[in-house]
PDB file of C-alpha atoms in Angstrom:
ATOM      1  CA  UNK A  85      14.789 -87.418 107.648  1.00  0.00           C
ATOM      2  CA  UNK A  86      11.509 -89.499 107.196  1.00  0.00           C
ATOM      3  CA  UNK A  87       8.810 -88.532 104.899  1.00  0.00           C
ATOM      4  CA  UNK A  88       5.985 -87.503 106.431  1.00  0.00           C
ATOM      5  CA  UNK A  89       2.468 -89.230 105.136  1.00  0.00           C
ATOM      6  CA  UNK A  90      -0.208 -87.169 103.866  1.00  0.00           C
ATOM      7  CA  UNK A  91      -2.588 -89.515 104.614  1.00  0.00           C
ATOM      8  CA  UNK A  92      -5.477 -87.080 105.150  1.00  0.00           C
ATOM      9  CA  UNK A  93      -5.255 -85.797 101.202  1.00  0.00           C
ATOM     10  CA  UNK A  94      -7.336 -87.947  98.585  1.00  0.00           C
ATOM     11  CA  UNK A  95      -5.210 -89.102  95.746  1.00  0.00           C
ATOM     12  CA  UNK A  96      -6.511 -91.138  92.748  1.00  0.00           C
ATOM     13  CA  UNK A  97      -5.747 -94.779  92.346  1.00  0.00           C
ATOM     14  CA  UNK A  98      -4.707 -94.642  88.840  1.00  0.00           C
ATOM     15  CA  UNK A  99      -1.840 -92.877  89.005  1.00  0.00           C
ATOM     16  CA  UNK A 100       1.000 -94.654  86.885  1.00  0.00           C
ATOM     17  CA  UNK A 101       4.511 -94.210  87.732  1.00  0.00           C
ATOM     18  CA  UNK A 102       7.649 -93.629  85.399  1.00  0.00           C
ATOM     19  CA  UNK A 103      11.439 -93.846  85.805  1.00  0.00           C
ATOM     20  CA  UNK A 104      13.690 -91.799  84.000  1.00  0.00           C
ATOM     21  CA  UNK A 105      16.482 -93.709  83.202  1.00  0.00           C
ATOM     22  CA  UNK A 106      18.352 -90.976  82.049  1.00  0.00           C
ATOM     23  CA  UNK A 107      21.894 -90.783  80.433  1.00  0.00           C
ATOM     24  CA  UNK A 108      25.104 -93.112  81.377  1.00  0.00           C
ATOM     25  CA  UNK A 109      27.690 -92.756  84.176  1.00  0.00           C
ATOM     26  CA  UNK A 110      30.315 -91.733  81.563  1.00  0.00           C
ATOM     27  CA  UNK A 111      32.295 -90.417  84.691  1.00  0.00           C
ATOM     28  CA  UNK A 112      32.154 -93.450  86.815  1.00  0.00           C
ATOM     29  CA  UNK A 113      33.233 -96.008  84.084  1.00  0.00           C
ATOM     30  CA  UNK A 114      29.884 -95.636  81.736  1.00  0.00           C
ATOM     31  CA  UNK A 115      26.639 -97.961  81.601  1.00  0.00           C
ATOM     32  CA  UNK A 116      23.410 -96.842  83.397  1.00  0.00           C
ATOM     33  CA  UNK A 117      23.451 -94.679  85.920  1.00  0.00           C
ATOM     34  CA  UNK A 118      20.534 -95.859  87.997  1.00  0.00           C
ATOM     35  CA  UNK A 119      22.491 -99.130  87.847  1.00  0.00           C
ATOM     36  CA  UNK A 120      25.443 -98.227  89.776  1.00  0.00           C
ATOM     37  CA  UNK A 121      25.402-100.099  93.039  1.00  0.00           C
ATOM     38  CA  UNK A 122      24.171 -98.239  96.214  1.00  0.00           C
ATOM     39  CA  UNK A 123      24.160-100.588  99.378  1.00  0.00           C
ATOM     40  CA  UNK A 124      24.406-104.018  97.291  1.00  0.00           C
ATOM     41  CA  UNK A 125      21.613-102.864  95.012  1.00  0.00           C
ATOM     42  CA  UNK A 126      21.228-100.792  91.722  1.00  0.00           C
ATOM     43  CA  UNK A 127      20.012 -97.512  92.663  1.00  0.00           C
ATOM     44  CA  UNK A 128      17.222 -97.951  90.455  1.00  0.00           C
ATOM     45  CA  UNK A 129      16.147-100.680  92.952  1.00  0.00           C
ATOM     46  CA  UNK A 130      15.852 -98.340  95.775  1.00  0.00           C
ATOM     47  CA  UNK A 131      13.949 -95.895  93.850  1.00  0.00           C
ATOM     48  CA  UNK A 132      11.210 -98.536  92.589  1.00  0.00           C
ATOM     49  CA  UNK A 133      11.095 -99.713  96.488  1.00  0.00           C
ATOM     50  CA  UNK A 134       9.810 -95.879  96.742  1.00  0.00           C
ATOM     51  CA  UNK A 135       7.766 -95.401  93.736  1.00  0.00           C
ATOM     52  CA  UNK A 136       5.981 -98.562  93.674  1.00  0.00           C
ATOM     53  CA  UNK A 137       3.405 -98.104  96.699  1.00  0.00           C
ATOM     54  CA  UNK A 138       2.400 -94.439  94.595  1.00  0.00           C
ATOM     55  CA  UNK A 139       1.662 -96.128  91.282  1.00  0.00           C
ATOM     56  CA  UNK A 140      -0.976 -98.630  90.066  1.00  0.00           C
ATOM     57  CA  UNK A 141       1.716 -99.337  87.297  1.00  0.00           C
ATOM     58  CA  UNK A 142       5.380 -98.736  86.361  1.00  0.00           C
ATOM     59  CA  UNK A 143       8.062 -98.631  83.891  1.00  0.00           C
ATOM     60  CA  UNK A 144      10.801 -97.487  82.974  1.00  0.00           C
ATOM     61  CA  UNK A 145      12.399 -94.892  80.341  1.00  0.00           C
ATOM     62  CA  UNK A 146      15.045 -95.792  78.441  1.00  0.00           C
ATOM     63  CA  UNK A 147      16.604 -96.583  74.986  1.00  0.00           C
ATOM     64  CA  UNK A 148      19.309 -98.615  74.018  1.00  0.00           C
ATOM     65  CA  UNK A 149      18.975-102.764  74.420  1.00  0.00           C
ATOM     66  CA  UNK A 150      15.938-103.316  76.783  1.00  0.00           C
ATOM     67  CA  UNK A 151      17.427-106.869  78.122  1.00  0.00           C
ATOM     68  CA  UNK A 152      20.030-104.728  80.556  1.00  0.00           C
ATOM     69  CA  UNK A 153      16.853-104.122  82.777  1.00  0.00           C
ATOM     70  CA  UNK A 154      15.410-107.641  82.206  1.00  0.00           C
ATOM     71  CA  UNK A 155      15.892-108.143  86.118  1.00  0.00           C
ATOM     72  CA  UNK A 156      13.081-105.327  87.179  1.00  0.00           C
ATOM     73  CA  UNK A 157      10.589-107.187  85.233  1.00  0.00           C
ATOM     74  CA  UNK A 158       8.793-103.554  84.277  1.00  0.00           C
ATOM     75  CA  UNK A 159       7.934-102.732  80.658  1.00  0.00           C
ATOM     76  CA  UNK A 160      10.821-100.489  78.958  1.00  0.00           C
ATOM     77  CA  UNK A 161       9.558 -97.853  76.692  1.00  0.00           C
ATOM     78  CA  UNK A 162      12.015 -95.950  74.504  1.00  0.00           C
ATOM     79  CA  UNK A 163      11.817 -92.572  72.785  1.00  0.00           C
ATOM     80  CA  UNK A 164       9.461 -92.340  70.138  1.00  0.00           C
ATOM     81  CA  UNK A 165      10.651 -91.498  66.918  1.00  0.00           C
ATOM     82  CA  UNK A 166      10.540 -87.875  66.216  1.00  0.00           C
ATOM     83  CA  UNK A 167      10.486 -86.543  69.770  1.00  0.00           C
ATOM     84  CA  UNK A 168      13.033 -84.154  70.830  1.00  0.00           C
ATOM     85  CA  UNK A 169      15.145 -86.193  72.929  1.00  0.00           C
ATOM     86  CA  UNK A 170      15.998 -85.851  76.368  1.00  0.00           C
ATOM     87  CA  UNK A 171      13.968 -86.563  79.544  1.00  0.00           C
ATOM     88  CA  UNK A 172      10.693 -84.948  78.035  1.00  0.00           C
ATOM     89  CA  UNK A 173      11.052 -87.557  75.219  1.00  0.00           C
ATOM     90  CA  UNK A 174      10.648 -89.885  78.163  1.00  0.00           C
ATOM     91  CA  UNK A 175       7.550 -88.365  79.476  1.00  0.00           C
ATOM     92  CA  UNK A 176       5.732 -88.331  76.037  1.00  0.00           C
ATOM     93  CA  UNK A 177       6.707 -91.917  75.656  1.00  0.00           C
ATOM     94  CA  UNK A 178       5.208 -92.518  79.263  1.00  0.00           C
ATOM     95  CA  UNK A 179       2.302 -91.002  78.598  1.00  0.00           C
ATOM     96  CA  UNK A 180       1.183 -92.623  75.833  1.00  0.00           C
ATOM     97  CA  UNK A 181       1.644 -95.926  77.708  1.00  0.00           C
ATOM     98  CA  UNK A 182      -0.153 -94.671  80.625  1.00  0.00           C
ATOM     99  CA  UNK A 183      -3.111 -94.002  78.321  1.00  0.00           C
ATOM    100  CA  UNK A 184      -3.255 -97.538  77.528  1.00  0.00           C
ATOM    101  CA  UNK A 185      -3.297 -98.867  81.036  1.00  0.00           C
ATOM    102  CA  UNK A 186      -6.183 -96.650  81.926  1.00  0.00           C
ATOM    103  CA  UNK A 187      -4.191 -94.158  84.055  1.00  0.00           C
ATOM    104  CA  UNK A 188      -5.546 -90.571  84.952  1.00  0.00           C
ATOM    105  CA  UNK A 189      -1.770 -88.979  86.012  1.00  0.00           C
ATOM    106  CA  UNK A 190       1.678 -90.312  85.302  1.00  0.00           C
ATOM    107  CA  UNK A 191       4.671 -89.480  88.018  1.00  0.00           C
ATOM    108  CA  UNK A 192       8.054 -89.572  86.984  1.00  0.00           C
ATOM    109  CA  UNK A 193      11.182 -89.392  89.203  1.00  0.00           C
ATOM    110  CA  UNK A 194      14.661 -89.938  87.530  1.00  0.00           C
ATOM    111  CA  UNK A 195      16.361 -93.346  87.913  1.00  0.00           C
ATOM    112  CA  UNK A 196      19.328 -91.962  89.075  1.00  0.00           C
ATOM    113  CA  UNK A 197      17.953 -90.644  92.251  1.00  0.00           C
ATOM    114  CA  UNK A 198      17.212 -93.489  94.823  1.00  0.00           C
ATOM    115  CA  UNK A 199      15.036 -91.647  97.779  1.00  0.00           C
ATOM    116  CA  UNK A 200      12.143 -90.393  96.306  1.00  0.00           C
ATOM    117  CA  UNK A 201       9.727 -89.277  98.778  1.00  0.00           C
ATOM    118  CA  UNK A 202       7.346 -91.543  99.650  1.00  0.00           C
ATOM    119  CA  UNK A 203       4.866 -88.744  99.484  1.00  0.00           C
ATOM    120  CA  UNK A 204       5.627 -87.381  96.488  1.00  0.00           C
ATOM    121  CA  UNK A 205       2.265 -88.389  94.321  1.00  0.00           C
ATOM    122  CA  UNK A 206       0.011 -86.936  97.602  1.00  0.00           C
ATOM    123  CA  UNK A 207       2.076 -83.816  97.790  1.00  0.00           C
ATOM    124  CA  UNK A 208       2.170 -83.096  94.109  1.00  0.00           C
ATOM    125  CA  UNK A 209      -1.533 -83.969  93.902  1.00  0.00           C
ATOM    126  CA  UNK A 210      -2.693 -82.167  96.835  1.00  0.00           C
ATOM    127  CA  UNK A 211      -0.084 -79.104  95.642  1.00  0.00           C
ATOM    128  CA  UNK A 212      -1.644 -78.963  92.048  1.00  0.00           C
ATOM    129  CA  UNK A 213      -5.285 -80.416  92.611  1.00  0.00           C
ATOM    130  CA  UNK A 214      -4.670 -83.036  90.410  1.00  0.00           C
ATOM    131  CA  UNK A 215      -3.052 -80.106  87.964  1.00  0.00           C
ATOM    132  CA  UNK A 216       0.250 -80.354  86.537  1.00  0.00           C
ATOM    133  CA  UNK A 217       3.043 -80.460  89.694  1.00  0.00           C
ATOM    134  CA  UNK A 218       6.398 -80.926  90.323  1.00  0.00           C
ATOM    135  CA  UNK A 219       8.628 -80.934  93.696  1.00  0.00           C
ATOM    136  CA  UNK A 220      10.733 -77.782  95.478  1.00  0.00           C
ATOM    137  CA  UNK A 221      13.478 -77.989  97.207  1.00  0.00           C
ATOM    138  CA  UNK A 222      15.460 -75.352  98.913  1.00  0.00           C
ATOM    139  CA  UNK A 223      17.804 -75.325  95.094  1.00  0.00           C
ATOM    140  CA  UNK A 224      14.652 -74.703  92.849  1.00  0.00           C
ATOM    141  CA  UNK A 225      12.236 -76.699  90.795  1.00  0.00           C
ATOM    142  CA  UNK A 226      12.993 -80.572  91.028  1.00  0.00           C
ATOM    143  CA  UNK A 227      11.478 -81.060  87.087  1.00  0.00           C
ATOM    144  CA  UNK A 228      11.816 -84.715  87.039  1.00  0.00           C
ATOM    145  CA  UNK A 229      10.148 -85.221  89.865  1.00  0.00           C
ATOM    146  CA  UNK A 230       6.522 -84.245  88.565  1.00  0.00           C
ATOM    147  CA  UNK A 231       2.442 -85.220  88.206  1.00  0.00           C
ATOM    148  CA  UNK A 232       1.877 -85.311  84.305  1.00  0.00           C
ATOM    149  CA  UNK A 233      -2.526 -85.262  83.926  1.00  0.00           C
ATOM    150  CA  UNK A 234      -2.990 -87.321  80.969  1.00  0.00           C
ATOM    151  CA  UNK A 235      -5.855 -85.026  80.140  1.00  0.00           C
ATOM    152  CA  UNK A 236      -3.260 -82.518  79.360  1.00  0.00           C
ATOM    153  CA  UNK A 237      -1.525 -84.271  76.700  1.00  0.00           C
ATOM    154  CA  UNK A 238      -2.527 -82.246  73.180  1.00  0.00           C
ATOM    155  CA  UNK A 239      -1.103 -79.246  75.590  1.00  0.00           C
ATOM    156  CA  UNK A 240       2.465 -80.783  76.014  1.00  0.00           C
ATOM    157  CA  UNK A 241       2.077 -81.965  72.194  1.00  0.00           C
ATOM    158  CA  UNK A 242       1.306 -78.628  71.190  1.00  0.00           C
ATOM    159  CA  UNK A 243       5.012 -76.883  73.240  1.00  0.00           C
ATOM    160  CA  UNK A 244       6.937 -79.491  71.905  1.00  0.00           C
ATOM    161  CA  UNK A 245       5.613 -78.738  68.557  1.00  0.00           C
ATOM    162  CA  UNK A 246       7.000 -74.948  68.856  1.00  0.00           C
ATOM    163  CA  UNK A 247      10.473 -76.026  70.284  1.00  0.00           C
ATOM    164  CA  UNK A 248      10.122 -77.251  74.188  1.00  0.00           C
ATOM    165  CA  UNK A 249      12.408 -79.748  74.713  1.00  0.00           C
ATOM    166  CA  UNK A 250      12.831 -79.882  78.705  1.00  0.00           C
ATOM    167  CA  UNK A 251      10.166 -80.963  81.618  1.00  0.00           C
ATOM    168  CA  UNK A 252      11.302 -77.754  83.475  1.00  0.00           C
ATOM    169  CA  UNK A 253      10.089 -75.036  80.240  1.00  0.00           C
ATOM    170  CA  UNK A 254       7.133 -78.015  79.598  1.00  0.00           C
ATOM    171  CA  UNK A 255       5.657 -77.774  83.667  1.00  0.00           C
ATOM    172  CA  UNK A 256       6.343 -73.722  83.387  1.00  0.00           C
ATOM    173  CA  UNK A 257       4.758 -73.124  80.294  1.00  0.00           C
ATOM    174  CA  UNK A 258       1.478 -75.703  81.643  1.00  0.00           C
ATOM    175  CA  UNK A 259       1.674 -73.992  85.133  1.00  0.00           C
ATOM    176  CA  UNK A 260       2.445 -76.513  87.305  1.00  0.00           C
ATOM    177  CA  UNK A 261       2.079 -76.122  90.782  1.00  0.00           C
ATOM    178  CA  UNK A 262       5.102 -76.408  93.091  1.00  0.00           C
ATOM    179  CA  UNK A 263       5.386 -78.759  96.144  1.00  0.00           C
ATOM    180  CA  UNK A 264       7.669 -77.619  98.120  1.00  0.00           C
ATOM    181  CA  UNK A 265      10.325 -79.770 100.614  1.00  0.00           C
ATOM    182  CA  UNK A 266      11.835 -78.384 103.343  1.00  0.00           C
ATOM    183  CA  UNK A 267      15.194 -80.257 102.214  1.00  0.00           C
ATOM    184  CA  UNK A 268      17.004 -81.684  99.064  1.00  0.00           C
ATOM    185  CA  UNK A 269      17.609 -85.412 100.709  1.00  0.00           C
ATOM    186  CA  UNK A 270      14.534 -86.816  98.489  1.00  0.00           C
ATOM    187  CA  UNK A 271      16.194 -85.735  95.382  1.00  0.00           C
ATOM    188  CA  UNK A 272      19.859 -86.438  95.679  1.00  0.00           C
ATOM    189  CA  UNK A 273      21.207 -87.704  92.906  1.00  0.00           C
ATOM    190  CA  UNK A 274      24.409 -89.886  91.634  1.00  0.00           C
ATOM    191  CA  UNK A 275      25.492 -87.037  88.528  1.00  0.00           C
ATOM    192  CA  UNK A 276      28.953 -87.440  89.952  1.00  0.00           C
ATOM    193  CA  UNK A 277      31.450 -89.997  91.707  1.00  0.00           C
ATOM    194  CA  UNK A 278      31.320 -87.516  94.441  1.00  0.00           C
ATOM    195  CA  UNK A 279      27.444 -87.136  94.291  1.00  0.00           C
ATOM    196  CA  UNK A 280      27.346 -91.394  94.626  1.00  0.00           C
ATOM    197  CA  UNK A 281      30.512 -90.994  97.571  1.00  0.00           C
ATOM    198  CA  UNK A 282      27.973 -88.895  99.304  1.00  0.00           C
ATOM    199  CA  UNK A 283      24.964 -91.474  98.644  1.00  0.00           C
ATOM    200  CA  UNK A 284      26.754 -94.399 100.093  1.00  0.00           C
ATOM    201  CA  UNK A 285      28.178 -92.689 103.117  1.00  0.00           C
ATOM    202  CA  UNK A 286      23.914 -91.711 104.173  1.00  0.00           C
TER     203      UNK A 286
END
């Protein structure tokens, strides 16, 4: 199903946009799972091709040797030492680079997920009012797919500090807003073989 445009809802220029790398494919013969091919391409290739007309600026989240995503040309910013780990590590770390590029908001999808919708930053920002958001599917919260305001940074600081540790408690506890999707095809994901079976049969 095409996304629909929200062309009508005022969204700020300098939003900045982040990719998740997340973990490894360690049940489809290990490595990167937003590397796995999808259609001749890495999946994280299809997601850029999505998150790229949203954001003023990207990169990507990840740690381990940097030169495996040489071929995106996109800065690679790993965890920062200290942080808690996980996918929330990655948003810290994506923050703090947004900062430095001038960015108001950073929006994060996970690299593992190839169809983000190309509305996402309008429908989180118009869902939120430039607040704290994250998508809704029919399953739930969709955590990784969320509009970080860098102006709420010391907040985020301040949970992690007193044991947060995942973007889904981090949004709830900073009362992000919910844009909801009348389906989960934005979001699919390649967790399992069957999950990327699935991907390349769409």
């Amino acid at each position: 199903m095409p996304d629909r445009a929200m062309t009508n809802v005022p969204v700020p220029t300098r939003i900045a946009g982040l990719v998740l790398m997340g973990g490894e494919a360690r049940r489809m013969g290990g490595g990167d799972k937003a590397l796995l091919l999808l259609h001749g391409r890495p999946i994280l290739g299809h997601a850029l091709d999505r998150l790229r007309p949203q954001a003023f600026a990207l990169a990507l989240s990840a740690n381990g040797d940097p030169a495996r995503l040489g071929a995106f040309g996109l800065p690679v910013l790993p965890d920062a030492a200290g942080s808690p780990g996980g996918p929330l590590s990655g948003v810290v770390a994506g923050l703090t680079w947004a900062a430095a590029q001038g960015a108001s908001h950073l929006l994060t999808v996970p690299g593992d997920a190839p169809f983000p919708p190309r509305d996402l930053g309008a429908r989180l920002w118009a869902a939120g009012g430039g607040g704290p958001a994250c998508a809704a599917s029919p399953d739930g919260p969709e955590p990784l797919h969320a509009l970080w305001p860098l102006d709420r940074r010391a907040e985020l600081d301040r949970l992690i500090a007193e044991g947060v540790s995942s973007p889904r408690r981090a949004l709830a506890a900073l009362g992000a807003a919910h844009a909801p999707y009348p389906s989960r095809d934005g979001f699919r994901d390649a967790d399992t073989p069957d999950d990327l079976a699935a991907l390349r049969g769409a």
